[in-house]
Tab-separated table of C-alpha atoms and ligand atoms in Angstrom:
chain	number	residue	atom	x	y	z
A	28	MET	CA	-28.304	-3.979	-5.524
A	29	ASP	CA	-25.543	-6.020	-7.140
A	30	PHE	CA	-22.689	-7.625	-5.211
A	31	GLY	CA	-21.129	-9.257	-8.277
A	32	LEU	CA	-18.373	-8.200	-10.639
A	33	THR	CA	-19.136	-7.167	-14.230
A	34	ASP	CA	-17.915	-9.463	-17.038
A	35	GLU	CA	-14.946	-7.126	-17.631
A	36	GLN	CA	-14.056	-7.056	-13.945
A	37	GLU	CA	-14.281	-10.855	-13.778
A	38	MET	CA	-11.925	-11.096	-16.781
A	39	LEU	CA	-9.524	-8.718	-15.068
A	40	ARG	CA	-9.672	-10.818	-11.886
A	41	LYS	CA	-8.905	-13.987	-13.864
A	42	SER	CA	-5.982	-12.424	-15.703
A	43	ALA	CA	-4.564	-11.128	-12.392
A	44	ARG	CA	-4.978	-14.609	-10.847
A	45	ASP	CA	-3.244	-16.139	-13.857
A	46	PHE	CA	-0.425	-13.571	-13.538
A	47	VAL	CA	0.144	-14.514	-9.884
A	48	ASN	CA	0.179	-18.235	-10.711
A	49	ARG	CA	2.646	-17.737	-13.568
A	50	VAL	CA	4.946	-14.996	-12.321
A	51	CYS	CA	4.728	-14.638	-8.565
A	52	PRO	CA	3.276	-17.612	-6.667
A	53	PRO	CA	3.685	-17.157	-2.884
A	54	GLU	CA	6.772	-19.400	-2.716
A	55	ARG	CA	8.526	-17.119	-5.214
A	56	ALA	CA	7.331	-13.955	-3.445
A	57	LYS	CA	8.842	-15.384	-0.248
A	58	GLU	CA	12.142	-16.090	-1.994
A	59	TRP	CA	12.286	-12.548	-3.441
A	60	ASP	CA	11.605	-11.177	0.035
A	61	GLU	CA	14.454	-13.234	1.495
A	62	ARG	CA	16.835	-12.113	-1.256
A	63	GLU	CA	15.555	-8.533	-0.927
A	64	ILE	CA	15.013	-8.108	-4.657
A	65	LEU	CA	12.350	-6.481	-6.798
A	66	PRO	CA	12.624	-8.699	-9.884
A	67	ALA	CA	12.406	-7.144	-13.329
A	68	GLU	CA	9.866	-9.743	-14.469
A	69	LEU	CA	7.349	-8.441	-11.950
A	70	LEU	CA	7.475	-4.830	-13.173
A	71	ARG	CA	7.668	-5.958	-16.815
A	72	GLY	CA	4.622	-8.150	-16.239
A	73	TYR	CA	2.538	-5.238	-14.895
A	74	SER	CA	3.673	-3.147	-17.818
A	75	ASP	CA	2.908	-5.838	-20.430
A	76	LEU	CA	-0.610	-6.152	-19.038
A	77	GLY	CA	-1.041	-2.380	-19.467
A	78	TRP	CA	-1.770	-1.984	-15.768
A	79	PHE	CA	0.331	1.142	-15.224
A	80	ALA	CA	-1.910	3.098	-17.616
A	81	MET	CA	-5.119	1.404	-16.536
A	82	PRO	CA	-6.416	3.811	-13.828
A	83	PHE	CA	-5.688	7.098	-15.640
A	84	PRO	CA	-8.412	8.858	-17.650
A	85	THR	CA	-8.582	8.005	-21.368
A	86	GLU	CA	-8.257	11.672	-22.417
A	87	ALA	CA	-4.885	11.710	-20.615
A	88	GLY	CA	-3.654	8.562	-22.356
A	89	GLY	CA	-4.877	6.043	-19.771
A	90	ASP	CA	-7.448	3.253	-19.987
A	91	GLY	CA	-10.089	4.825	-17.763
A	92	GLY	CA	-10.115	2.070	-15.119
A	93	GLY	CA	-11.192	2.956	-11.615
A	94	ALA	CA	-10.842	2.168	-7.943
A	95	VAL	CA	-12.904	-1.036	-8.086
A	96	GLU	CA	-10.641	-2.477	-10.797
A	97	LEU	CA	-7.538	-1.557	-8.798
A	98	THR	CA	-8.844	-3.270	-5.658
A	99	ILE	CA	-9.563	-6.391	-7.730
A	100	ILE	CA	-5.927	-6.444	-8.899
A	101	ALA	CA	-4.733	-5.601	-5.372
A	102	GLU	CA	-6.626	-8.589	-3.963
A	103	GLU	CA	-5.239	-11.029	-6.514
A	104	LEU	CA	-1.663	-9.780	-6.045
A	105	GLY	CA	-2.181	-10.020	-2.269
A	106	ARG	CA	-2.581	-13.757	-2.707
A	107	ALA	CA	1.146	-13.799	-3.526
A	108	SER	CA	1.984	-11.437	-0.664
A	109	PHE	CA	0.954	-8.009	0.525
A	110	ASP	CA	4.388	-6.808	-0.551
A	111	VAL	CA	3.602	-7.871	-4.125
A	112	THR	CA	0.434	-5.745	-3.949
A	113	MET	CA	2.626	-2.864	-2.776
A	114	SER	CA	4.981	-3.290	-5.727
A	115	PHE	CA	2.136	-2.326	-8.061
A	116	ILE	CA	-0.569	-0.447	-6.143
A	117	GLY	CA	1.913	1.211	-3.771
A	118	VAL	CA	3.795	2.912	-6.600
A	119	LEU	CA	0.586	3.922	-8.415
A	120	ILE	CA	-1.003	5.712	-5.453
A	121	PRO	CA	1.439	8.673	-5.377
A	122	ALA	CA	1.264	8.803	-9.199
A	123	LEU	CA	-2.541	9.045	-9.119
A	124	THR	CA	-2.307	11.724	-6.414
A	125	VAL	CA	0.250	13.750	-8.350
A	126	PHE	CA	-1.818	13.386	-11.536
A	127	ARG	CA	-4.838	14.895	-9.808
A	128	TRP	CA	-2.926	18.071	-8.924
A	129	ALA	CA	-0.362	18.093	-11.761
A	130	SER	CA	0.501	20.915	-14.172
A	131	SER	CA	0.184	20.097	-17.890
A	132	GLU	CA	3.963	19.398	-18.085
A	133	GLN	CA	3.729	17.063	-15.102
A	134	LYS	CA	0.738	15.284	-16.696
A	135	GLN	CA	2.752	14.775	-19.863
A	136	TRP	CA	5.598	13.300	-17.779
A	137	ILE	CA	3.152	10.901	-16.112
A	138	ARG	CA	1.879	9.844	-19.529
A	139	ASP	CA	5.387	9.301	-20.940
A	140	GLU	CA	7.106	7.790	-17.935
A	141	ILE	CA	4.609	6.381	-15.405
A	142	MET	CA	1.896	4.990	-17.674
A	143	THR	CA	4.559	3.244	-19.769
A	144	GLY	CA	6.068	1.659	-16.644
A	145	ARG	CA	9.461	3.281	-17.254
A	146	HIS	CA	9.360	5.222	-14.010
A	147	ARG	CA	7.727	4.942	-10.595
A	148	LEU	CA	6.881	7.159	-7.620
A	149	ALA	CA	7.465	6.692	-3.891
A	150	VAL	CA	5.943	8.837	-1.144
A	151	ALA	CA	7.796	10.506	1.745
A	152	ILE	CA	5.647	11.916	4.544
A	153	SER	CA	7.029	10.308	7.713
A	154	GLU	CA	10.071	11.570	9.593
A	155	PRO	CA	12.078	10.233	12.551
A	156	ASP	CA	9.884	12.162	15.036
A	157	VAL	CA	6.709	12.272	12.975
A	158	GLY	CA	4.476	9.337	12.045
A	159	SER	CA	0.771	9.349	12.918
A	160	ASP	CA	0.841	13.117	13.482
A	161	ALA	CA	1.791	13.675	9.822
A	162	ALA	CA	0.907	17.392	9.774
A	163	ALA	CA	3.710	18.020	12.277
A	164	LEU	CA	6.394	17.248	9.684
A	165	ARG	CA	9.477	19.444	9.887
A	166	THR	CA	11.473	19.048	6.670
A	167	THR	CA	11.715	22.574	5.252
A	168	ALA	CA	11.818	23.876	1.679
A	169	VAL	CA	12.915	27.494	1.363
A	170	ASP	CA	12.142	29.511	-1.758
A	171	ALA	CA	15.382	30.447	-3.544
A	172	GLY	CA	14.039	31.906	-6.794
A	173	ASP	CA	13.862	29.175	-9.418
A	174	HIS	CA	14.291	26.363	-6.877
A	175	TYR	CA	13.669	25.323	-3.274
A	176	VAL	CA	16.432	24.470	-0.823
A	177	VAL	CA	15.372	21.453	1.204
A	178	ASN	CA	16.703	20.406	4.611
A	179	GLY	CA	15.433	17.635	6.841
A	180	HIS	CA	15.018	13.943	7.358
A	181	LYS	CA	12.465	11.456	5.995
A	182	MET	CA	11.841	7.906	7.221
A	183	TRP	CA	10.180	4.749	5.933
A	184	CYS	CA	9.899	5.926	2.340
A	185	THR	CA	8.846	2.691	0.600
A	186	GLY	CA	10.700	2.050	-2.648
A	187	GLY	CA	12.725	5.259	-2.367
A	188	SER	CA	16.008	3.555	-3.277
A	189	GLN	CA	14.682	1.649	-6.295
A	190	PRO	CA	16.035	2.705	-9.701
A	191	ASP	CA	13.869	4.964	-11.894
A	192	THR	CA	11.976	6.293	-8.893
A	193	THR	CA	11.000	9.875	-8.067
A	194	ILE	CA	10.002	10.714	-4.505
A	195	ALA	CA	6.756	12.605	-3.853
A	196	MET	CA	7.939	14.419	-0.733
A	197	TYR	CA	5.866	16.531	1.617
A	198	VAL	CA	7.727	19.532	3.049
A	199	ARG	CA	7.047	22.669	5.048
A	200	THR	CA	7.200	25.756	2.846
A	201	GLN	CA	5.737	28.139	5.421
A	202	GLN	CA	5.754	28.330	9.237
A	203	ALA	CA	2.034	28.781	9.917
A	204	SER	CA	0.110	29.017	13.204
A	205	ARG	CA	-1.806	25.845	12.286
A	206	LYS	CA	0.517	22.883	11.599
A	207	HIS	CA	-1.679	21.702	8.694
A	208	ASP	CA	-1.041	24.944	6.808
A	209	GLY	CA	2.223	25.695	5.063
A	210	LEU	CA	2.859	22.181	3.671
A	211	SER	CA	3.685	21.524	0.007
A	212	LEU	CA	4.391	18.567	-2.258
A	213	LEU	CA	7.663	18.407	-4.209
A	214	LEU	CA	8.929	15.813	-6.672
A	215	LEU	CA	12.433	14.938	-5.535
A	216	ASP	CA	15.045	13.283	-7.712
A	217	PRO	CA	16.822	11.066	-5.135
A	218	ALA	CA	20.065	11.376	-7.145
A	219	SER	CA	20.166	15.155	-6.467
A	220	GLU	CA	23.138	16.604	-4.666
A	221	GLY	CA	22.511	16.849	-0.921
A	222	VAL	CA	20.270	13.753	-0.775
A	223	GLN	CA	21.448	10.653	1.053
A	224	ILE	CA	19.360	7.528	1.007
A	225	ARG	CA	19.692	4.448	3.200
A	226	ARG	CA	17.739	1.210	3.051
A	227	MET	CA	16.336	0.278	6.468
A	228	PRO	CA	16.663	-3.249	7.842
A	229	THR	CA	13.113	-4.492	8.482
A	230	LEU	CA	11.274	-7.714	9.363
A	231	ALA	CA	9.557	-7.885	5.971
A	232	ARG	CA	8.487	-5.740	2.978
A	233	HIS	CA	11.799	-6.354	1.253
A	234	LEU	CA	10.674	-6.074	-2.398
A	235	LEU	CA	10.514	-2.294	-2.649
A	236	GLY	CA	12.309	-1.853	0.657
A	237	THR	CA	11.859	1.035	3.101
A	238	THR	CA	14.322	3.910	3.157
A	239	GLU	CA	15.601	6.796	5.205
A	240	LEU	CA	16.443	10.097	3.470
A	241	THR	CA	18.756	12.814	4.737
A	242	LEU	CA	18.468	16.145	2.941
A	243	VAL	CA	21.148	18.804	3.315
A	244	ASP	CA	20.665	21.897	1.129
A	245	ALA	CA	19.132	19.739	-1.604
A	246	LYS	CA	17.860	21.763	-4.568
A	247	VAL	CA	14.435	21.030	-6.071
A	248	PRO	CA	13.457	23.073	-9.161
A	249	LYS	CA	10.227	25.105	-8.832
A	250	GLY	CA	8.709	23.166	-11.733
A	251	ARG	CA	8.637	20.174	-9.410
A	252	LEU	CA	6.105	21.724	-7.033
A	253	VAL	CA	2.837	19.762	-7.339
A	254	GLY	CA	-0.387	21.737	-6.897
A	255	PRO	CA	-0.474	25.116	-5.174
A	256	GLU	CA	2.232	26.003	-2.660
A	257	ASN	CA	1.078	25.540	0.966
A	258	ARG	CA	-1.853	23.282	-0.012
A	259	GLY	CA	0.116	20.105	0.699
A	260	TRP	CA	-2.135	18.931	3.527
A	261	GLU	CA	-5.127	18.673	1.204
A	262	ILE	CA	-3.010	16.799	-1.348
A	263	MET	CA	-1.633	14.467	1.341
A	264	LEU	CA	-5.173	13.651	2.539
A	265	SER	CA	-6.180	12.675	-0.999
A	266	ASN	CA	-3.102	10.393	-1.152
A	267	LEU	CA	-3.986	8.798	2.199
A	268	GLU	CA	-7.604	8.251	1.169
A	269	LEU	CA	-6.513	6.438	-1.995
A	270	GLU	CA	-3.993	4.414	0.015
A	271	LYS	CA	-6.546	3.206	2.560
A	272	VAL	CA	-9.059	2.090	-0.039
A	273	LEU	CA	-6.818	0.602	-2.733
A	274	LEU	CA	-4.395	-1.236	-0.455
A	275	SER	CA	-7.286	-2.829	1.433
A	276	GLY	CA	-7.712	-5.183	-1.511
A	277	GLY	CA	-4.194	-6.463	-0.781
A	278	TYR	CA	-5.000	-7.233	2.859
A	279	VAL	CA	-8.097	-9.175	1.786
A	280	GLY	CA	-6.188	-11.219	-0.803
A	281	ALA	CA	-3.364	-12.005	1.606
A	282	ALA	CA	-5.809	-13.020	4.349
A	283	GLN	CA	-7.810	-15.224	1.958
A	284	ALA	CA	-4.685	-16.981	0.659
A	285	THR	CA	-3.552	-17.528	4.256
A	286	LEU	CA	-6.888	-19.143	5.098
A	287	ASP	CA	-6.867	-21.236	1.909
A	288	ASP	CA	-3.391	-22.573	2.818
A	289	MET	CA	-4.308	-23.504	6.384
A	290	LEU	CA	-7.580	-25.039	5.223
A	291	ALA	CA	-5.817	-27.281	2.702
A	292	TYR	CA	-3.415	-28.342	5.439
A	293	ALA	CA	-6.224	-28.920	7.974
A	294	LYS	CA	-8.035	-31.212	5.541
A	295	THR	CA	-5.060	-33.531	5.103
A	296	ARG	CA	-3.031	-33.394	8.313
A	297	GLN	CA	-4.164	-36.240	10.576
A	298	ALA	CA	-4.187	-36.419	14.378
A	299	PHE	CA	-6.047	-38.883	16.585
A	300	GLY	CA	-7.287	-40.709	13.469
A	301	ARG	CA	-8.943	-37.743	11.709
A	302	PRO	CA	-8.086	-34.608	9.731
A	303	ILE	CA	-7.280	-31.820	12.216
A	304	GLY	CA	-9.835	-29.562	10.465
A	305	GLU	CA	-12.562	-31.753	11.942
A	306	PHE	CA	-11.677	-30.667	15.459
A	307	GLN	CA	-14.332	-28.110	16.245
A	308	ALA	CA	-11.796	-25.899	18.000
A	309	LEU	CA	-10.040	-25.309	14.674
A	310	ALA	CA	-13.092	-25.531	12.357
A	311	HIS	CA	-14.934	-22.766	14.220
A	312	ASP	CA	-11.907	-20.480	14.217
A	313	MET	CA	-11.522	-20.962	10.457
A	314	ALA	CA	-15.271	-20.378	9.908
A	315	ASP	CA	-15.044	-17.116	11.883
A	316	LEU	CA	-12.010	-16.105	9.869
A	317	GLN	CA	-13.801	-16.647	6.543
A	318	MET	CA	-16.633	-14.432	7.804
A	319	ASP	CA	-14.145	-11.708	8.765
A	320	ILE	CA	-12.453	-11.919	5.365
A	321	ASP	CA	-15.808	-11.615	3.601
A	322	ALA	CA	-16.636	-8.594	5.778
A	323	ALA	CA	-13.276	-7.024	4.901
A	324	ARG	CA	-13.871	-7.691	1.183
A	325	LEU	CA	-17.327	-6.103	1.293
A	326	LEU	CA	-15.990	-3.060	3.162
A	327	THR	CA	-13.236	-2.726	0.558
A	328	ARG	CA	-15.613	-3.004	-2.381
A	329	ARG	CA	-17.961	-0.419	-0.824
A	330	ALA	CA	-15.136	2.047	-0.226
A	331	ALA	CA	-13.772	1.471	-3.757
A	332	TRP	CA	-17.207	1.957	-5.268
A	333	MET	CA	-17.635	5.251	-3.371
A	334	LEU	CA	-14.196	6.409	-4.473
A	335	ALA	CA	-15.044	5.554	-8.080
A	336	GLN	CA	-18.272	7.612	-7.773
A	337	GLY	CA	-16.242	10.575	-6.508
A	338	GLN	CA	-17.898	10.371	-3.085
A	339	PRO	CA	-15.929	11.241	0.076
A	340	CYS	CA	-15.051	7.940	1.771
A	341	ASN	CA	-12.676	8.726	4.599
A	342	ARG	CA	-14.786	6.781	7.107
A	343	GLU	CA	-15.419	3.855	4.761
A	344	GLY	CA	-11.751	3.752	3.728
A	345	ALA	CA	-10.685	3.708	7.389
A	346	MET	CA	-13.091	0.819	8.042
A	347	ALA	CA	-11.777	-1.162	5.057
A	348	LYS	CA	-8.139	-0.557	6.056
A	349	LEU	CA	-8.746	-1.437	9.691
A	350	LYS	CA	-10.763	-4.579	9.045
A	351	GLY	CA	-8.552	-5.791	6.199
A	352	SER	CA	-5.215	-5.355	7.967
A	353	GLU	CA	-6.418	-6.710	11.310
A	354	THR	CA	-7.955	-9.703	9.557
A	355	TYR	CA	-4.660	-10.446	7.794
A	356	VAL	CA	-2.825	-10.357	11.140
A	357	ALA	CA	-5.470	-12.655	12.689
A	358	ALA	CA	-5.328	-15.023	9.699
A	359	ALA	CA	-1.541	-15.371	9.891
A	360	ARG	CA	-1.711	-15.933	13.663
A	361	LEU	CA	-4.328	-18.673	13.257
A	362	GLY	CA	-2.411	-20.197	10.336
A	363	MET	CA	0.627	-20.594	12.567
A	364	GLN	CA	-1.492	-22.412	15.176
A	365	VAL	CA	-3.162	-24.700	12.623
A	366	MET	CA	0.120	-25.607	10.924
A	367	ALA	CA	1.882	-25.703	14.293
A	368	SER	CA	5.527	-26.786	14.010
A	369	HIS	CA	5.300	-26.873	10.193
A	370	GLY	CA	4.341	-23.201	10.154
A	371	PHE	CA	7.139	-22.288	12.523
A	372	SER	CA	9.755	-23.479	10.036
A	373	THR	CA	11.055	-20.488	8.084
A	374	GLU	CA	10.793	-22.707	5.003
A	375	SER	CA	6.985	-22.397	5.221
A	376	VAL	CA	5.018	-19.731	3.358
A	377	MET	CA	2.936	-19.387	6.531
A	378	SER	CA	5.944	-18.131	8.491
A	379	PHE	CA	6.502	-15.527	5.737
A	380	ARG	CA	2.871	-14.410	5.926
A	381	TYR	CA	3.133	-14.175	9.724
A	382	ARG	CA	6.238	-12.001	9.391
A	383	GLU	CA	4.830	-9.675	6.736
A	384	SER	CA	1.313	-9.375	8.205
A	385	ILE	CA	2.493	-7.676	11.419
A	386	VAL	CA	3.263	-4.341	9.799
A	387	THR	CA	-0.058	-3.980	7.979
A	388	THR	CA	-1.728	-2.518	11.082
A	389	ILE	CA	1.077	0.087	11.266
A	390	SER	CA	2.032	1.226	7.745
A	391	GLY	CA	-0.492	3.367	5.903
A	392	GLY	CA	-1.841	4.624	9.262
A	393	THR	CA	-2.077	2.548	12.424
A	394	SER	CA	-5.218	0.768	13.618
A	395	GLN	CA	-5.579	3.336	16.404
A	396	ILE	CA	-5.545	6.182	13.872
A	397	GLN	CA	-8.213	4.414	11.756
A	398	ARG	CA	-10.375	3.965	14.863
A	399	ASN	CA	-9.923	7.667	15.676
A	400	ALA	CA	-11.112	8.574	12.157
A	401	ILE	CA	-14.172	6.321	12.428
A	402	ALA	CA	-14.992	7.699	15.894
A	403	ARG	CA	-14.613	11.276	14.572
A	404	SER	CA	-17.094	10.495	11.806
A	405	MET	CA	-19.490	9.433	14.587
A	406	GLY	CA	-19.122	12.787	16.341
A	407	ILE	CA	-16.645	11.618	18.987
A	408	ARG	CA	-13.308	13.379	19.256
A	409	ALA	CA	-11.025	10.436	20.078
A	410	TYR	CA	-7.401	11.017	21.147
B	174	FAD	C1	6.959	-1.024	6.289
B	174	FAD	C2	6.589	0.411	6.411
B	174	FAD	C3	6.391	1.155	5.261
B	174	FAD	C4	6.112	2.516	5.346
B	174	FAD	N1	6.012	3.255	4.184
B	174	FAD	C5	5.916	4.597	4.276
B	174	FAD	C6	6.019	5.410	3.111
B	174	FAD	O1	6.179	4.900	1.986
B	174	FAD	N2	5.976	6.753	3.248
B	174	FAD	C7	5.807	7.349	4.462
B	174	FAD	O2	5.762	8.575	4.525
B	174	FAD	N3	5.681	6.604	5.595
B	174	FAD	C8	5.750	5.254	5.528
B	174	FAD	N4	5.677	4.487	6.674
B	174	FAD	C9	5.475	5.126	7.955
B	174	FAD	C10	4.077	4.875	8.531
B	174	FAD	O3	3.144	5.670	7.863
B	174	FAD	C11	4.141	5.152	10.039
B	174	FAD	O4	4.923	4.116	10.614
B	174	FAD	C12	2.771	5.173	10.685
B	174	FAD	O5	2.027	6.269	10.248
B	174	FAD	C13	2.896	5.230	12.211
B	174	FAD	O6	3.833	6.170	12.603
B	174	FAD	P1	4.979	5.776	13.654
B	174	FAD	O7	5.532	4.472	13.238
B	174	FAD	O8	5.890	6.928	13.745
B	174	FAD	O9	4.212	5.565	15.007
B	174	FAD	P2	3.679	6.740	16.073
B	174	FAD	O10	2.959	7.753	15.295
B	174	FAD	O11	4.893	7.163	16.825
B	174	FAD	O12	2.748	5.876	16.928
B	174	FAD	C14	3.203	5.022	17.992
B	174	FAD	C15	1.962	4.392	18.634
B	174	FAD	O13	1.133	5.413	19.188
B	174	FAD	C16	-0.177	5.292	18.649
B	174	FAD	N5	-0.787	6.628	18.474
B	174	FAD	C17	-0.212	7.723	17.932
B	174	FAD	N6	-1.090	8.725	17.905
B	174	FAD	C18	-2.260	8.243	18.416
B	174	FAD	C19	-3.551	8.790	18.635
B	174	FAD	N7	-3.853	10.059	18.304
B	174	FAD	N8	-4.513	8.001	19.183
B	174	FAD	C20	-4.214	6.695	19.507
B	174	FAD	N9	-3.009	6.140	19.349
B	174	FAD	C21	-2.049	6.896	18.798
B	174	FAD	C22	-0.007	4.610	17.303
B	174	FAD	O14	-1.200	3.997	16.868
B	174	FAD	C23	1.106	3.615	17.624
B	174	FAD	O15	0.557	2.487	18.250
B	174	FAD	C24	5.942	3.123	6.618
B	174	FAD	C25	6.108	2.362	7.772
B	174	FAD	C26	6.439	1.033	7.684
B	174	FAD	C27	6.652	0.270	8.946
């Protein structure tokens, strides 16, 4: 058994750490969030490091990296902010999903546009009335010969309004007796006629932004169907599995950076003639938090390792997502208490972490849904 990273993985970790220090330290990530911008230097930086091609197979023009490598990058970027992790891993997840099911033309497009960093993908599953119960989605795509005619409404599509972005959109192509049947995946050009896109005002996650889409008789060419028609549920599950595992690295990195910040503060801030970190009430809470972060990191590495081996890891991915996101929320809450009034100032990075942590137990599947999945794997049907 080996809990360490290989030499190559350690080099990757160091170069990702160096990238965060140079390009996106937390103070800058906070500023970008406040200005609601996705700066060009961030995307250019990922591209210059060759990261957009990294996880695709070598025979398809990629570098053959795997899930473990992506969670290492996710963790380092999470030290800047979880939103920074999203700006890289979040746009790769739909691309990796599409690649798995893509036609040869679609694979060529991924090689030319996605691996080079020229283009990105966003994913649209959720709708105004449909979140956790994703299979109940209602947006319809009707076969009209060489294209589909799409009508409906999508919500919370992260990054959907960014330039050079195609939306991987799940639609209903058939009314079936079982809601999971009859779904399909289409690649939507958001500039198409009949598509309206609106950026949603949110508490955080302002780099890519979250968007609402209204589709009225929008045309999507047949060549933009990914995988077999009506097999969208299976494709969506593979997207969600990737999302749970890979993004968990981001929760771990964000939680660790939050703890590191409060620890540094607790070692220098004095009260009653001693550093506040020496008060057992705070020291024990921080010790517990480090243990939780380590547990989240180990769960993430296990799930990533299983994914890289091609093993099913729905349960392990749910555990990593649940533990990682809940630990980030707990870390930010404790950080606010340790830094007290200084955390409460919106000038502090801690207040930014507090604001952005809250949504991590909601987006990508809520904590309750992860617990349901874990319980189901234990033979309990939880509702
Ligand atoms: C910042 C952000 C980014 C997002 N990005 C995307 C994106 O890029 N693409 C996309 O498609 N979606 C995206 N989403 C949507 C996200 O996936 C949903 O918000 C999430 O799945 C929960 O759905 P909901 O918000 O509709 O809550 P609901 O499903 O309405 O849930 C409400 C509450 O009921 C609970 N609940 C529901 N069902 C059960 C159950 N069976 N057992 C126990 N409790 C239950 C939930 O846990 C929650 O507490 C994003 C959301 C946010 C906030």
